[in-house]
Coordinates of C-alpha atoms in Angstrom, one line a residue:
V1 CA -187.7 -152.9 -118.6
Q2 CA -182.9 -152.7 -118.4
P3 CA -181.1 -150.7 -120.0
D4 CA -180.3 -153.4 -122.5
D5 CA -184.2 -154.2 -123.3
S6 CA -184.3 -157.2 -121.5
V7 CA -187.0 -157.1 -119.1
T8 CA -187.5 -158.9 -115.7
F9 CA -190.7 -160.4 -114.4
T10 CA -191.8 -161.2 -110.9
V11 CA -194.9 -163.5 -110.6
S12 CA -196.6 -164.9 -107.1
A13 CA -198.8 -166.5 -106.3
R14 CA -200.6 -168.3 -102.8
T15 CA -200.3 -171.7 -104.0
P16 CA -201.0 -175.0 -102.2
A17 CA -197.4 -177.0 -101.7
N18 CA -195.7 -178.8 -104.2
T19 CA -197.9 -176.7 -107.3
W20 CA -196.7 -174.8 -110.1
V21 CA -196.6 -170.7 -110.9
G22 CA -196.5 -169.6 -114.4
L23 CA -196.4 -167.0 -116.6
G24 CA -196.9 -166.8 -120.8
V25 CA -197.4 -165.0 -123.6
S26 CA -199.2 -165.3 -126.5
N27 CA -200.1 -163.6 -129.9
E28 CA -203.9 -165.1 -129.7
P29 CA -206.2 -164.4 -126.6
L30 CA -206.2 -167.6 -123.9
E31 CA -209.8 -169.1 -125.5
R32 CA -207.2 -169.7 -129.1
R33 CA -203.8 -169.7 -127.2
P34 CA -202.4 -172.5 -130.5
S35 CA -198.9 -170.9 -129.5
S36 CA -197.6 -170.0 -126.0
D37 CA -194.5 -169.1 -125.1
I38 CA -193.9 -169.8 -120.8
V39 CA -192.0 -170.2 -118.7
L40 CA -192.9 -172.0 -115.4
G41 CA -191.3 -172.8 -112.0
A42 CA -191.8 -174.3 -108.9
A43 CA -190.4 -173.9 -105.7
D44 CA -190.8 -176.6 -101.9
G45 CA -188.8 -175.0 -99.6
T46 CA -185.4 -177.7 -100.6
N47 CA -186.0 -178.7 -104.7
S48 CA -187.1 -175.5 -107.1
F49 CA -186.8 -175.2 -111.0
I50 CA -188.1 -172.8 -113.4
H51 CA -187.6 -173.5 -117.4
D52 CA -188.6 -171.3 -120.1
R53 CA -191.2 -174.0 -122.1
F54 CA -193.8 -173.4 -125.8
A55 CA -197.3 -174.6 -125.3
S56 CA -198.8 -175.6 -128.6
T57 CA -201.6 -177.1 -127.3
F58 CA -203.5 -178.1 -123.9
S59 CA -201.1 -179.9 -122.2
E60 CA -197.9 -179.8 -120.4
P61 CA -195.7 -177.5 -122.5
P62 CA -192.0 -179.4 -123.1
I63 CA -188.9 -177.6 -122.4
D64 CA -187.9 -174.8 -124.6
P65 CA -184.2 -177.0 -125.8
S66 CA -183.5 -173.2 -125.9
Q67 CA -183.6 -172.0 -122.6
D68 CA -183.6 -167.7 -122.8
I69 CA -184.6 -167.1 -119.4
K70 CA -181.7 -165.4 -116.8
C71 CA -181.1 -164.4 -113.7
A72 CA -184.4 -166.7 -112.9
S73 CA -184.9 -168.1 -109.4
A74 CA -188.1 -170.1 -107.6
E75 CA -188.7 -169.6 -104.0
R76 CA -191.7 -170.7 -101.7
V77 CA -192.2 -167.8 -99.3
D78 CA -195.2 -168.3 -96.2
G79 CA -197.2 -170.6 -99.1
V80 CA -196.4 -168.5 -101.9
T81 CA -194.6 -169.5 -105.0
I82 CA -192.4 -166.7 -106.6
I83 CA -190.6 -167.1 -109.6
S84 CA -188.3 -164.7 -111.3
F85 CA -186.9 -164.5 -114.5
N86 CA -185.0 -161.9 -117.2
R87 CA -185.8 -162.6 -121.1
P88 CA -184.7 -160.5 -124.0
R89 CA -187.0 -158.6 -125.3
N90 CA -186.2 -160.9 -128.9
S91 CA -184.4 -163.6 -128.5
G92 CA -184.5 -164.7 -131.6
D93 CA -185.1 -168.3 -130.8
D94 CA -188.5 -169.4 -132.9
L95 CA -190.2 -170.9 -130.0
D96 CA -189.8 -167.4 -128.1
I97 CA -192.3 -164.9 -128.2
S98 CA -191.4 -161.5 -129.0
L99 CA -192.1 -159.0 -126.6
D100 CA -191.5 -156.3 -129.0
G101 CA -195.1 -155.0 -129.9
C102 CA -198.8 -156.1 -127.7
R103 CA -198.5 -159.0 -127.1
F104 CA -201.4 -161.3 -124.8
F105 CA -199.9 -161.9 -121.2
L106 CA -201.3 -165.9 -119.8
F107 CA -201.0 -166.4 -116.3
A108 CA -201.2 -170.3 -114.4
Y109 CA -200.6 -171.6 -111.5
G110 CA -201.7 -174.9 -109.4
G111 CA -200.4 -177.8 -110.7
I112 CA -198.2 -180.8 -109.7
A113 CA -194.4 -180.4 -109.8
N114 CA -193.3 -183.5 -109.8
F115 CA -189.4 -183.1 -108.9
T116 CA -187.9 -186.0 -108.5
A117 CA -188.6 -186.7 -112.3
M118 CA -185.9 -185.4 -114.7
P119 CA -187.2 -183.0 -116.3
P120 CA -189.4 -182.3 -113.2
I121 CA -192.9 -182.6 -114.4
A122 CA -195.7 -179.8 -114.1
E123 CA -199.0 -181.7 -114.5
Y124 CA -202.0 -179.8 -116.2
H125 CA -203.4 -176.9 -113.9
G126 CA -206.9 -177.4 -114.4
F127 CA -209.3 -174.8 -116.0
A128 CA -209.4 -173.0 -113.5
R129 CA -206.1 -171.9 -112.5
R130 CA -206.0 -170.0 -115.2
L131 CA -205.7 -166.3 -116.1
A132 CA -205.0 -163.9 -118.7
S133 CA -205.4 -160.4 -120.1
S134 CA -208.5 -159.3 -122.6
D135 CA -206.7 -157.0 -124.0
R136 CA -203.2 -157.2 -126.1
T137 CA -200.5 -155.8 -123.1
C138 CA -197.9 -153.4 -125.1
L139 CA -194.7 -153.2 -123.1
P140 CA -192.2 -149.6 -123.5
T141 CA -188.7 -150.1 -124.3
F142 CA -186.3 -148.8 -121.9
I143 CA -185.6 -146.0 -124.5
E144 CA -189.4 -145.0 -124.3
C145 CA -189.3 -145.3 -120.5
S146 CA -186.9 -142.6 -119.4
A147 CA -187.8 -140.2 -122.5
A148 CA -191.4 -140.2 -121.4
Q149 CA -190.2 -139.1 -117.7
G150 CA -187.1 -136.8 -118.6
L151 CA -185.3 -138.7 -116.3
S152 CA -181.1 -139.3 -116.4
T153 CA -180.4 -142.7 -117.4
A154 CA -179.8 -143.7 -113.9
E155 CA -183.0 -142.4 -112.5
A156 CA -184.8 -144.3 -115.5
V157 CA -182.3 -147.6 -114.5
G158 CA -184.1 -147.2 -110.7
I159 CA -187.3 -146.7 -112.0
A160 CA -186.8 -149.8 -115.0
I161 CA -186.0 -152.3 -112.1
A162 CA -188.6 -150.6 -109.4
L163 CA -191.1 -151.6 -111.8
S164 CA -189.5 -154.8 -113.9
A165 CA -192.7 -155.1 -115.6
V166 CA -194.1 -157.1 -113.1
V167 CA -197.5 -158.3 -114.1
S168 CA -200.7 -158.4 -112.3
F169 CA -203.7 -159.4 -113.2

């Protein structure tokens, strides 16, 4: 959680080459996922992409016309695909799910990433390559993070950057 109340996420997975990694936010559990805000990225050592997307079905989520992620990167290091991005808690975009309140977090990986298509294609990952939080997860605000610890703003910034709301399942 950052001072501007945005959230930085970093997600990584050991994946075969030319596959993607994604993190999603939903108001519903995975088995009922009618609508999920997803960030999906891939890297092969030469090419990379990372996109803000929105899924309304169990298929490749289309790219959100409003790319509300910042400081986004996708890289591949020693067989691990790593995506990192920052997004506002509430972007105002109808295709972004607000991070205010408690949400389900989804993680998927392993679908083929086609870097030559424009825009790049992220094929379906399959049933076995997905995880989801079984309970809603609440992200604290920056003010809550600093107030809870009785820290100065500078100390809270350091902790927020270190923690940076990394989601792991």
